[in-house]
Amino acid sequence: MPYCVVTAAAVAAGEQGEVRIFYQRYGHGATKVLLIIGFAGTYESWAPQVKGLTGAMEPVDEEAPADDDDGSGVEVCCFDNRGMGRSSVPAQKSQYTTVIMAKDALALMDHLGWRRAHVFGHSMGSMIASKLAAMAPDRVASLALLNTTGGGYQCIPKIDWHTISLACRFLRARTPEQRAILDLEVHYTREYLEEVIGTSTRRQMLYQEYVKGLSSGGMQSRYGFEGQMNACWTHKLSPTELDRIRFAGFLVLIIHGRDDVVAQLYHARRLAEKLQPAAKLVELHGGHLVSHERPAEVNMSLMEMIKASKSNKDLEEWSNLPKKSDGLLLSGSASCLTKTDDDRVNYLVFTYNLLGKLQLIFLFIFGVFYVILEHVRRVVRILKPVRVSASTL
């Protein structure tokens, strides 16, 4: 099996041993694309993009002689992040950060002999991709961020009873069947799942696929879950890192599903604003896995960016966002960008920040309550009353 061995010295001081990153390559060509998957995902989650970008269904035989790149094709590499799939699962949470995982991706590029690549990331993978772009902008031909956030508190979904219910059920899911039901609700819109295909719904078809995948590959381990969660919560792009991406000269594409219950659209819009003039924002009808729900539109946008990069398209022509000098505010509502005075802007920013903090506090209180409740239930089950028969002297 194809593995890239990442030495501890290459990623983080204090890390012990080696980390093995499992990967697969598809297609042939001078155009290189690195796909970085998100939280608890494996390389297989990129299947619609692999097929759309390369036309290939079977991975490249690593033992076969390398073909000469004719410049017309696309070669894609996707891999399992540390903590998931066939890659190594370090035991310490400190061994999982987006910086460390970006170094994993750079080590994989070195292993493949890729000097530069178009780097595409989904969800947590987009955090890793953006960190990679900030660390080594000269290695990036273009950057695509799908269903992205800025990490930290931005990973908190919009608080409503549906998402609270999903969170509680997720923590209690112990079997592939239970997990599959939840994953479908998290990843796709209800409209998409209820679409009738032949004699069954898409939900029924996908449910069988998810159960099969979870059963064969195994559910994520506790170490992997806690580690990748730590990577999401500790991720942040500093103003300096944002500037390095903005002024690196490569094109940036942000694709987001309007109905995403995991990564809120507002944060993707804000990130696109911060990455002007390099960023283009594409909003599609779909959920967190908009890359599966709308593969044709997503693949078309990705190919458009690859072609625009090859033609050295000007950043100003690429971006579809209004210039910052226009005094426009990117609103988090369903509408768009409206012109306003400074007082109005400050009020809206203050209100949003306040609501964000209140949302975080509410979620924290709810989480603490839920953990305490579960702990009490376990204690009650353990400390069952014991009948003691009277002894006779």
mmCIF file of C-alpha atoms in Angstrom:
data_model
loop_
_atom_site.group_PDB
_atom_site.id
_atom_site.type_symbol
_atom_site.label_atom_id
_atom_site.label_comp_id
_atom_site.label_asym_id
_atom_site.label_seq_id
_atom_site.Cartn_x
_atom_site.Cartn_y
_atom_site.Cartn_z
ATOM 1 C CA MET A 1 0.000 0.000 0.000
ATOM 2 C CA PRO A 2 1.236 3.535 -0.757
ATOM 3 C CA TYR A 3 2.383 5.365 2.365
ATOM 4 C CA CYS A 4 4.337 8.522 3.006
ATOM 5 C CA VAL A 5 6.421 8.287 6.177
ATOM 6 C CA VAL A 6 6.601 11.609 8.029
ATOM 7 C CA THR A 7 9.389 11.856 10.564
ATOM 8 C CA ALA A 8 8.771 13.558 13.892
ATOM 9 C CA ALA A 9 11.468 16.144 13.177
ATOM 10 C CA ALA A 10 9.596 17.223 10.071
ATOM 11 C CA VAL A 11 6.361 18.130 11.856
ATOM 12 C CA ALA A 12 6.615 18.846 15.572
ATOM 13 C CA ALA A 13 9.140 18.924 18.347
ATOM 14 C CA GLY A 14 8.389 16.354 21.008
ATOM 15 C CA GLU A 15 6.514 13.991 18.711
ATOM 16 C CA GLN A 16 7.703 10.430 19.038
ATOM 17 C CA GLY A 17 8.142 7.953 16.239
ATOM 18 C CA GLU A 18 6.966 8.188 12.668
ATOM 19 C CA VAL A 19 3.576 8.988 11.201
ATOM 20 C CA ARG A 20 2.492 7.059 8.147
ATOM 21 C CA ILE A 21 0.134 8.868 5.763
ATOM 22 C CA PHE A 22 -1.879 6.637 3.445
ATOM 23 C CA TYR A 23 -2.561 8.120 0.016
ATOM 24 C CA GLN A 24 -3.866 7.281 -3.453
ATOM 25 C CA ARG A 25 -3.089 8.862 -6.821
ATOM 26 C CA TYR A 26 -5.420 9.061 -9.812
ATOM 27 C CA GLY A 27 -4.868 10.141 -13.407
ATOM 28 C CA HIS A 28 -1.753 11.359 -15.197
ATOM 29 C CA GLY A 29 -0.639 14.792 -16.275
ATOM 30 C CA ALA A 30 1.495 17.823 -15.529
ATOM 31 C CA THR A 31 -1.308 19.492 -13.564
ATOM 32 C CA LYS A 32 -1.073 18.326 -9.954
ATOM 33 C CA VAL A 33 -3.983 18.560 -7.511
ATOM 34 C CA LEU A 34 -3.736 17.774 -3.799
ATOM 35 C CA LEU A 35 -7.075 17.032 -2.106
ATOM 36 C CA ILE A 36 -7.264 17.377 1.700
ATOM 37 C CA ILE A 37 -10.328 15.845 3.333
ATOM 38 C CA GLY A 38 -12.079 17.048 6.475
ATOM 39 C CA PHE A 39 -12.887 15.842 9.968
ATOM 40 C CA ALA A 40 -13.345 12.057 10.293
ATOM 41 C CA GLY A 41 -13.222 11.672 6.515
ATOM 42 C CA THR A 42 -11.055 9.446 4.341
ATOM 43 C CA TYR A 43 -9.570 9.914 0.889
ATOM 44 C CA GLU A 44 -12.596 8.110 -0.571
ATOM 45 C CA SER A 45 -14.782 11.124 0.225
ATOM 46 C CA TRP A 46 -13.210 12.900 -2.757
ATOM 47 C CA ALA A 47 -14.572 10.337 -5.256
ATOM 48 C CA PRO A 48 -16.838 12.802 -7.162
ATOM 49 C CA GLN A 49 -13.946 15.241 -7.596
ATOM 50 C CA VAL A 50 -11.432 12.545 -8.551
ATOM 51 C CA LYS A 51 -13.740 11.342 -11.298
ATOM 52 C CA GLY A 52 -14.627 14.859 -12.422
ATOM 53 C CA LEU A 53 -11.052 16.140 -12.562
ATOM 54 C CA THR A 54 -9.255 13.072 -13.949
ATOM 55 C CA GLY A 55 -11.954 10.810 -15.377
ATOM 56 C CA ALA A 56 -10.241 7.934 -13.549
ATOM 57 C CA MET A 57 -11.925 5.482 -11.202
ATOM 58 C CA GLU A 58 -8.969 3.265 -10.314
ATOM 59 C CA PRO A 59 -5.872 4.507 -8.460
ATOM 60 C CA VAL A 60 -2.477 4.624 -10.114
ATOM 61 C CA ASP A 61 -0.372 1.501 -9.689
ATOM 62 C CA GLU A 62 2.561 2.709 -7.599
ATOM 63 C CA GLU A 63 4.701 -0.197 -8.846
ATOM 64 C CA ALA A 64 4.176 0.603 -12.518
ATOM 65 C CA PRO A 65 6.701 2.772 -14.405
ATOM 66 C CA ALA A 66 5.847 6.463 -14.318
ATOM 67 C CA ASP A 67 4.217 7.834 -17.459
ATOM 68 C CA ASP A 68 5.629 10.911 -19.141
ATOM 69 C CA ASP A 69 3.430 13.912 -18.412
ATOM 70 C CA ASP A 70 2.148 15.354 -21.677
ATOM 71 C CA GLY A 71 0.850 18.496 -20.006
ATOM 72 C CA SER A 72 -2.779 17.929 -20.936
ATOM 73 C CA GLY A 73 -3.910 15.705 -18.084
ATOM 74 C CA VAL A 74 -4.561 16.090 -14.373
ATOM 75 C CA GLU A 75 -3.032 13.987 -11.627
ATOM 76 C CA VAL A 76 -4.804 13.970 -8.285
ATOM 77 C CA CYS A 77 -3.572 12.784 -4.900
ATOM 78 C CA CYS A 78 -5.903 12.365 -1.935
ATOM 79 C CA PHE A 79 -5.010 10.932 1.455
ATOM 80 C CA ASP A 80 -6.173 10.049 4.956
ATOM 81 C CA ASN A 81 -5.229 12.673 7.523
ATOM 82 C CA ARG A 82 -3.457 11.495 10.655
ATOM 83 C CA GLY A 83 -6.036 10.124 13.072
ATOM 84 C CA MET A 84 -8.286 8.547 10.452
ATOM 85 C CA GLY A 85 -8.510 5.719 7.942
ATOM 86 C CA ARG A 86 -5.306 3.850 7.200
ATOM 87 C CA SER A 87 -2.998 6.618 8.392
ATOM 88 C CA SER A 88 -1.307 6.613 11.783
ATOM 89 C CA VAL A 89 -3.270 7.630 14.873
ATOM 90 C CA PRO A 90 -1.025 9.487 17.344
ATOM 91 C CA ALA A 91 -2.249 9.237 20.933
ATOM 92 C CA GLN A 92 -1.618 12.818 22.079
ATOM 93 C CA LYS A 93 -3.984 15.683 21.184
ATOM 94 C CA SER A 94 -0.979 17.980 20.886
ATOM 95 C CA GLN A 95 0.094 15.949 17.856
ATOM 96 C CA TYR A 96 -2.931 17.241 15.947
ATOM 97 C CA THR A 97 -2.930 20.860 14.784
ATOM 98 C CA THR A 98 -3.555 22.340 11.370
ATOM 99 C CA VAL A 99 0.113 23.379 11.274
ATOM 100 C CA ILE A 100 1.280 19.810 11.891
ATOM 101 C CA MET A 101 -1.236 18.396 9.426
ATOM 102 C CA ALA A 102 -0.211 20.972 6.814
ATOM 103 C CA LYS A 103 3.362 19.755 7.265
ATOM 104 C CA ASP A 104 2.062 16.210 6.667
ATOM 105 C CA ALA A 105 0.613 17.416 3.354
ATOM 106 C CA LEU A 106 3.863 19.173 2.387
ATOM 107 C CA ALA A 107 5.820 16.020 3.238
ATOM 108 C CA LEU A 108 3.481 14.072 0.957
ATOM 109 C CA MET A 109 4.109 16.538 -1.877
ATOM 110 C CA ASP A 110 7.847 16.083 -1.355
ATOM 111 C CA HIS A 111 7.371 12.313 -1.354
ATOM 112 C CA LEU A 112 5.547 12.540 -4.692
ATOM 113 C CA GLY A 113 8.137 14.916 -6.137
ATOM 114 C CA TRP A 114 5.581 17.710 -6.612
ATOM 115 C CA ARG A 115 7.083 21.173 -6.560
ATOM 116 C CA ARG A 116 3.706 22.922 -6.792
ATOM 117 C CA ALA A 117 0.095 21.806 -6.749
ATOM 118 C CA HIS A 118 -3.439 23.120 -6.788
ATOM 119 C CA VAL A 119 -4.481 22.578 -3.166
ATOM 120 C CA PHE A 120 -8.146 21.882 -2.442
ATOM 121 C CA GLY A 121 -9.514 21.283 1.067
ATOM 122 C CA HIS A 122 -12.917 20.469 2.518
ATOM 123 C CA SER A 123 -14.080 21.576 5.991
ATOM 124 C CA MET A 124 -11.194 20.788 8.391
ATOM 125 C CA GLY A 125 -9.206 20.021 5.252
ATOM 126 C CA SER A 126 -9.763 23.606 4.115
ATOM 127 C CA MET A 127 -8.243 24.823 7.392
ATOM 128 C CA ILE A 128 -5.220 22.607 6.724
ATOM 129 C CA ALA A 129 -5.050 23.819 3.108
ATOM 130 C CA SER A 130 -5.163 27.487 4.114
ATOM 131 C CA LYS A 131 -2.466 26.912 6.732
ATOM 132 C CA LEU A 132 -0.327 25.173 4.097
ATOM 133 C CA ALA A 133 -0.828 28.119 1.738
ATOM 134 C CA ALA A 134 0.237 30.569 4.446
ATOM 135 C CA MET A 135 3.281 28.475 5.396
ATOM 136 C CA ALA A 136 4.508 27.716 1.869
ATOM 137 C CA PRO A 137 2.770 29.960 -0.698
ATOM 138 C CA ASP A 138 5.391 29.085 -3.303
ATOM 139 C CA ARG A 139 4.148 25.472 -3.276
ATOM 140 C CA VAL A 140 0.559 26.470 -4.135
ATOM 141 C CA ALA A 141 -0.680 26.943 -7.716
ATOM 142 C CA SER A 142 -4.230 27.781 -6.556
ATOM 143 C CA LEU A 143 -6.291 27.315 -3.404
ATOM 144 C CA ALA A 144 -9.870 26.032 -3.090
ATOM 145 C CA LEU A 145 -11.661 25.997 0.273
ATOM 146 C CA LEU A 146 -14.909 24.032 0.409
ATOM 147 C CA ASN A 147 -17.389 24.486 3.278
ATOM 148 C CA THR A 148 -14.791 26.314 5.300
ATOM 149 C CA THR A 149 -14.625 28.295 8.531
ATOM 150 C CA GLY A 150 -11.876 30.110 10.386
ATOM 151 C CA GLY A 151 -11.667 27.442 13.091
ATOM 152 C CA GLY A 152 -12.185 27.946 16.831
ATOM 153 C CA TYR A 153 -15.627 29.186 17.803
ATOM 154 C CA GLN A 154 -16.520 29.391 14.102
ATOM 155 C CA CYS A 155 -16.734 25.581 14.160
ATOM 156 C CA ILE A 156 -19.853 25.894 16.304
ATOM 157 C CA PRO A 157 -22.944 25.240 14.182
ATOM 158 C CA LYS A 158 -25.942 27.503 14.297
ATOM 159 C CA ILE A 159 -27.703 26.735 17.548
ATOM 160 C CA ASP A 160 -31.220 25.374 17.174
ATOM 161 C CA TRP A 161 -33.023 22.305 18.470
ATOM 162 C CA HIS A 162 -32.140 20.308 15.370
ATOM 163 C CA THR A 163 -28.385 20.800 15.738
ATOM 164 C CA ILE A 164 -28.579 20.200 19.499
ATOM 165 C CA SER A 165 -30.384 16.939 18.826
ATOM 166 C CA LEU A 166 -27.749 15.955 16.259
ATOM 167 C CA ALA A 167 -24.935 16.723 18.709
ATOM 168 C CA CYS A 168 -26.487 14.627 21.481
ATOM 169 C CA ARG A 169 -27.182 11.697 19.173
ATOM 170 C CA PHE A 170 -23.676 11.921 17.729
ATOM 171 C CA LEU A 171 -22.099 11.566 21.175
ATOM 172 C CA ARG A 172 -24.230 8.490 21.856
ATOM 173 C CA ALA A 173 -23.748 6.780 18.481
ATOM 174 C CA ARG A 174 -21.906 3.513 19.022
ATOM 175 C CA THR A 175 -22.639 1.474 15.901
ATOM 176 C CA PRO A 176 -22.111 2.070 12.163
ATOM 177 C CA GLU A 177 -25.903 2.038 11.723
ATOM 178 C CA GLN A 178 -26.444 4.780 14.302
ATOM 179 C CA ARG A 179 -23.568 6.843 12.963
ATOM 180 C CA ALA A 180 -24.728 6.493 9.344
ATOM 181 C CA ILE A 181 -28.156 7.958 10.135
ATOM 182 C CA LEU A 182 -26.551 10.997 11.743
ATOM 183 C CA ASP A 183 -23.938 11.492 9.034
ATOM 184 C CA LEU A 184 -26.638 11.687 6.380
ATOM 185 C CA GLU A 185 -28.520 14.391 8.278
ATOM 186 C CA VAL A 186 -25.314 16.356 8.842
ATOM 187 C CA HIS A 187 -23.906 16.070 5.322
ATOM 188 C CA TYR A 188 -26.927 16.558 3.050
ATOM 189 C CA THR A 189 -30.112 18.556 2.702
ATOM 190 C CA ARG A 190 -33.416 16.820 3.357
ATOM 191 C CA GLU A 191 -34.531 17.624 -0.183
ATOM 192 C CA TYR A 192 -31.526 15.752 -1.597
ATOM 193 C CA LEU A 193 -32.006 12.740 0.686
ATOM 194 C CA GLU A 194 -35.701 12.372 -0.081
ATOM 195 C CA GLU A 195 -35.192 12.415 -3.853
ATOM 196 C CA VAL A 196 -36.609 9.222 -5.363
ATOM 197 C CA ILE A 197 -34.225 7.156 -7.471
ATOM 198 C CA GLY A 198 -35.775 4.085 -9.005
ATOM 199 C CA THR A 199 -37.673 2.214 -6.304
ATOM 200 C CA SER A 200 -35.976 3.819 -3.289
ATOM 201 C CA THR A 201 -34.908 7.202 -1.975
ATOM 202 C CA ARG A 202 -31.389 8.566 -2.052
ATOM 203 C CA ARG A 203 -31.391 8.368 1.754
ATOM 204 C CA GLN A 204 -31.883 4.607 1.654
ATOM 205 C CA MET A 205 -29.152 4.151 -0.930
ATOM 206 C CA LEU A 206 -26.640 6.347 0.872
ATOM 207 C CA TYR A 207 -27.473 4.728 4.208
ATOM 208 C CA GLN A 208 -26.336 1.350 2.906
ATOM 209 C CA GLU A 209 -23.138 2.872 1.507
ATOM 210 C CA TYR A 210 -22.340 4.663 4.763
ATOM 211 C CA VAL A 211 -22.945 1.568 6.898
ATOM 212 C CA LYS A 212 -20.752 -0.488 4.585
ATOM 213 C CA GLY A 213 -17.980 2.095 4.659
ATOM 214 C CA LEU A 214 -18.080 2.496 8.437
ATOM 215 C CA SER A 215 -18.181 -1.250 8.973
ATOM 216 C CA SER A 216 -15.277 -2.042 6.637
ATOM 217 C CA GLY A 217 -13.022 0.881 7.479
ATOM 218 C CA GLY A 218 -13.972 1.108 11.127
ATOM 219 C CA MET A 219 -15.299 4.111 13.024
ATOM 220 C CA GLN A 220 -12.835 6.772 14.088
ATOM 221 C CA SER A 221 -10.891 5.963 17.245
ATOM 222 C CA ARG A 222 -11.120 8.115 20.360
ATOM 223 C CA TYR A 223 -7.547 9.352 19.859
ATOM 224 C CA GLY A 224 -8.272 10.342 16.270
ATOM 225 C CA PHE A 225 -11.574 12.013 17.154
ATOM 226 C CA GLU A 226 -10.152 14.056 20.020
ATOM 227 C CA GLY A 227 -7.020 14.910 18.065
ATOM 228 C CA GLN A 228 -8.764 16.141 14.924
ATOM 229 C CA MET A 229 -11.254 18.038 17.076
ATOM 230 C CA ASN A 230 -8.296 19.728 18.756
ATOM 231 C CA ALA A 231 -6.953 20.701 15.321
ATOM 232 C CA CYS A 232 -10.259 22.394 14.457
ATOM 233 C CA TRP A 233 -10.620 24.231 17.772
ATOM 234 C CA THR A 234 -7.045 25.534 17.816
ATOM 235 C CA HIS A 235 -6.965 26.614 14.158
ATOM 236 C CA LYS A 236 -6.650 30.295 13.399
ATOM 237 C CA LEU A 237 -5.239 32.375 10.575
ATOM 238 C CA SER A 238 -3.446 35.476 11.798
ATOM 239 C CA PRO A 239 -3.648 38.770 9.861
ATOM 240 C CA THR A 240 -0.098 38.120 8.682
ATOM 241 C CA GLU A 241 -1.032 34.679 7.373
ATOM 242 C CA LEU A 242 -4.106 36.070 5.634
ATOM 243 C CA ASP A 243 -1.935 38.689 3.948
ATOM 244 C CA ARG A 244 0.539 36.027 2.804
ATOM 245 C CA ILE A 245 -2.325 34.208 1.066
ATOM 246 C CA ARG A 246 -3.872 37.387 -0.350
ATOM 247 C CA PHE A 247 -0.668 38.675 -1.885
ATOM 248 C CA ALA A 248 0.920 35.356 -2.909
ATOM 249 C CA GLY A 249 -0.391 35.774 -6.450
ATOM 250 C CA PHE A 250 -2.442 32.576 -6.756
ATOM 251 C CA LEU A 251 -6.223 32.410 -7.174
ATOM 252 C CA VAL A 252 -8.474 31.482 -4.255
ATOM 253 C CA LEU A 253 -11.886 29.843 -4.620
ATOM 254 C CA ILE A 254 -14.334 29.462 -1.731
ATOM 255 C CA ILE A 255 -17.277 27.114 -2.342
ATOM 256 C CA HIS A 256 -20.036 26.745 0.243
ATOM 257 C CA GLY A 257 -23.423 25.097 0.606
ATOM 258 C CA ARG A 258 -26.151 27.517 1.647
ATOM 259 C CA ASP A 259 -27.797 24.861 3.835
ATOM 260 C CA ASP A 260 -24.646 23.724 5.633
ATOM 261 C CA VAL A 261 -25.519 22.975 9.292
ATOM 262 C CA VAL A 262 -21.871 22.391 10.271
ATOM 263 C CA ALA A 263 -19.936 25.321 8.790
ATOM 264 C CA GLN A 264 -22.006 28.486 8.736
ATOM 265 C CA LEU A 265 -22.104 30.355 5.439
ATOM 266 C CA TYR A 266 -21.518 33.684 7.152
ATOM 267 C CA HIS A 267 -17.971 32.683 8.149
ATOM 268 C CA ALA A 268 -17.136 31.613 4.595
ATOM 269 C CA ARG A 269 -18.332 34.985 3.318
ATOM 270 C CA ARG A 270 -16.224 36.787 5.900
ATOM 271 C CA LEU A 271 -13.142 34.760 4.968
ATOM 272 C CA ALA A 272 -13.696 35.537 1.295
ATOM 273 C CA GLU A 273 -13.801 39.228 2.203
ATOM 274 C CA LYS A 274 -10.527 38.981 4.099
ATOM 275 C CA LEU A 275 -8.836 37.272 1.153
ATOM 276 C CA GLN A 276 -9.681 39.999 -1.356
ATOM 277 C CA PRO A 277 -8.602 40.633 -4.055
ATOM 278 C CA ALA A 278 -7.619 36.994 -4.634
ATOM 279 C CA ALA A 279 -10.869 35.264 -3.625
ATOM 280 C CA LYS A 280 -13.935 34.238 -5.553
ATOM 281 C CA LEU A 281 -17.028 33.043 -3.653
ATOM 282 C CA VAL A 282 -19.410 30.427 -5.063
ATOM 283 C CA GLU A 283 -22.585 29.636 -3.100
ATOM 284 C CA LEU A 284 -24.529 26.513 -4.068
ATOM 285 C CA HIS A 285 -27.735 24.913 -2.882
ATOM 286 C CA GLY A 286 -26.520 22.067 -0.717
ATOM 287 C CA GLY A 287 -25.337 20.904 2.689
ATOM 288 C CA HIS A 288 -21.937 20.303 4.235
ATOM 289 C CA LEU A 289 -20.997 17.812 1.530
ATOM 290 C CA VAL A 290 -21.939 20.123 -1.317
ATOM 291 C CA SER A 291 -19.090 18.465 -3.242
ATOM 292 C CA HIS A 292 -21.267 15.315 -3.331
ATOM 293 C CA GLU A 293 -24.636 17.019 -3.596
ATOM 294 C CA ARG A 294 -23.630 19.306 -6.464
ATOM 295 C CA PRO A 295 -20.559 17.575 -7.977
ATOM 296 C CA ALA A 296 -21.027 18.967 -11.495
ATOM 297 C CA GLU A 297 -21.102 22.595 -10.332
ATOM 298 C CA VAL A 298 -18.245 22.087 -7.877
ATOM 299 C CA ASN A 299 -16.035 20.323 -10.426
ATOM 300 C CA MET A 300 -16.772 22.969 -13.033
ATOM 301 C CA SER A 301 -15.704 25.713 -10.619
ATOM 302 C CA LEU A 302 -12.525 23.844 -9.698
ATOM 303 C CA MET A 303 -11.590 23.271 -13.341
ATOM 304 C CA GLU A 304 -12.357 26.913 -14.106
ATOM 305 C CA MET A 305 -9.843 27.963 -11.449
ATOM 306 C CA ILE A 306 -7.187 25.547 -12.747
ATOM 307 C CA LYS A 307 -7.583 26.944 -16.273
ATOM 308 C CA ALA A 308 -7.597 30.539 -15.031
ATOM 309 C CA SER A 309 -4.400 29.860 -13.089
ATOM 310 C CA LYS A 310 -2.687 28.493 -16.191
ATOM 311 C CA SER A 311 -3.692 31.560 -18.175
ATOM 312 C CA ASN A 312 -2.366 33.853 -15.409
ATOM 313 C CA LYS A 313 -5.717 35.514 -14.984
ATOM 314 C CA ASP A 314 -5.585 38.799 -13.111
ATOM 315 C CA LEU A 315 -6.796 38.643 -9.485
ATOM 316 C CA GLU A 316 -9.136 41.591 -9.985
ATOM 317 C CA GLU A 317 -10.792 39.821 -12.900
ATOM 318 C CA TRP A 318 -11.055 36.572 -10.961
ATOM 319 C CA SER A 319 -12.726 37.889 -7.827
ATOM 320 C CA ASN A 320 -16.502 38.338 -7.853
ATOM 321 C CA LEU A 321 -16.512 40.314 -4.605
ATOM 322 C CA PRO A 322 -16.854 44.098 -4.459
ATOM 323 C CA LYS A 323 -13.689 46.031 -3.785
ATOM 324 C CA LYS A 324 -13.058 47.014 -0.186
ATOM 325 C CA SER A 325 -12.765 50.618 -1.222
ATOM 326 C CA ASP A 326 -16.423 50.559 -2.219
ATOM 327 C CA GLY A 327 -17.383 50.645 1.479
ATOM 328 C CA LEU A 328 -19.538 47.571 1.233
ATOM 329 C CA LEU A 329 -20.334 45.280 4.121
ATOM 330 C CA LEU A 330 -20.719 41.555 3.572
ATOM 331 C CA SER A 331 -23.800 40.725 5.535
ATOM 332 C CA GLY A 332 -24.520 37.380 7.158
ATOM 333 C CA SER A 333 -28.146 37.466 6.062
ATOM 334 C CA ALA A 334 -29.467 35.747 2.983
ATOM 335 C CA SER A 335 -29.198 38.960 1.087
ATOM 336 C CA CYS A 336 -26.048 40.380 0.065
ATOM 337 C CA LEU A 337 -23.871 43.372 0.395
ATOM 338 C CA THR A 338 -25.363 46.694 1.424
ATOM 339 C CA LYS A 339 -23.825 50.171 1.680
ATOM 340 C CA THR A 340 -24.077 51.802 5.074
ATOM 341 C CA ASP A 341 -22.478 54.449 7.254
ATOM 342 C CA ASP A 342 -19.781 53.805 9.832
ATOM 343 C CA ASP A 343 -22.133 53.868 12.833
ATOM 344 C CA ARG A 344 -24.388 51.278 11.250
ATOM 345 C CA VAL A 345 -21.399 49.089 10.415
ATOM 346 C CA ASN A 346 -20.053 49.285 13.948
ATOM 347 C CA TYR A 347 -23.457 48.471 15.397
ATOM 348 C CA LEU A 348 -23.896 45.408 13.185
ATOM 349 C CA VAL A 349 -20.395 44.151 13.940
ATOM 350 C CA PHE A 350 -20.916 44.659 17.683
ATOM 351 C CA THR A 351 -24.287 42.894 17.574
ATOM 352 C CA TYR A 352 -22.913 39.948 15.643
ATOM 353 C CA ASN A 353 -19.937 39.543 17.971
ATOM 354 C CA LEU A 354 -22.229 39.711 21.001
ATOM 355 C CA LEU A 355 -24.589 37.102 19.561
ATOM 356 C CA GLY A 356 -21.615 34.890 18.721
ATOM 357 C CA LYS A 357 -20.363 35.039 22.296
ATOM 358 C CA LEU A 358 -23.829 34.346 23.711
ATOM 359 C CA GLN A 359 -24.142 31.386 21.362
ATOM 360 C CA LEU A 360 -20.791 30.032 22.540
ATOM 361 C CA ILE A 361 -21.758 30.460 26.204
ATOM 362 C CA PHE A 362 -25.067 28.697 25.639
ATOM 363 C CA LEU A 363 -23.403 25.794 23.884
ATOM 364 C CA PHE A 364 -20.786 25.507 26.649
ATOM 365 C CA ILE A 365 -23.458 25.445 29.371
ATOM 366 C CA PHE A 366 -25.471 22.879 27.454
ATOM 367 C CA GLY A 367 -22.366 20.740 26.900
ATOM 368 C CA VAL A 368 -21.426 20.830 30.584
ATOM 369 C CA PHE A 369 -24.990 19.931 31.577
ATOM 370 C CA TYR A 370 -25.059 17.036 29.126
ATOM 371 C CA VAL A 371 -21.682 15.672 30.308
ATOM 372 C CA ILE A 372 -22.750 15.887 33.967
ATOM 373 C CA LEU A 373 -26.040 14.167 33.180
ATOM 374 C CA GLU A 374 -24.279 11.321 31.372
ATOM 375 C CA HIS A 375 -21.795 10.952 34.238
ATOM 376 C CA VAL A 376 -24.618 10.768 36.807
ATOM 377 C CA ARG A 377 -26.381 8.112 34.738
ATOM 378 C CA ARG A 378 -23.220 5.993 34.625
ATOM 379 C CA VAL A 379 -22.669 6.350 38.367
ATOM 380 C CA VAL A 380 -26.269 5.325 39.046
ATOM 381 C CA ARG A 381 -25.870 2.249 36.842
ATOM 382 C CA ILE A 382 -22.654 1.253 38.653
ATOM 383 C CA LEU A 383 -23.879 1.891 42.187
ATOM 384 C CA LYS A 384 -26.888 -0.351 42.091
ATOM 385 C CA PRO A 385 -28.324 -1.282 45.508
ATOM 386 C CA VAL A 386 -26.989 -4.624 46.714
ATOM 387 C CA ARG A 387 -29.190 -6.960 48.753
ATOM 388 C CA VAL A 388 -27.418 -8.319 51.815
ATOM 389 C CA SER A 389 -28.952 -11.274 53.555
ATOM 390 C CA ALA A 390 -29.039 -11.219 57.324
ATOM 391 C CA SER A 391 -26.478 -13.512 58.893
ATOM 392 C CA THR A 392 -27.216 -15.617 61.943
ATOM 393 C CA LEU A 393 -24.776 -15.781 64.796
#
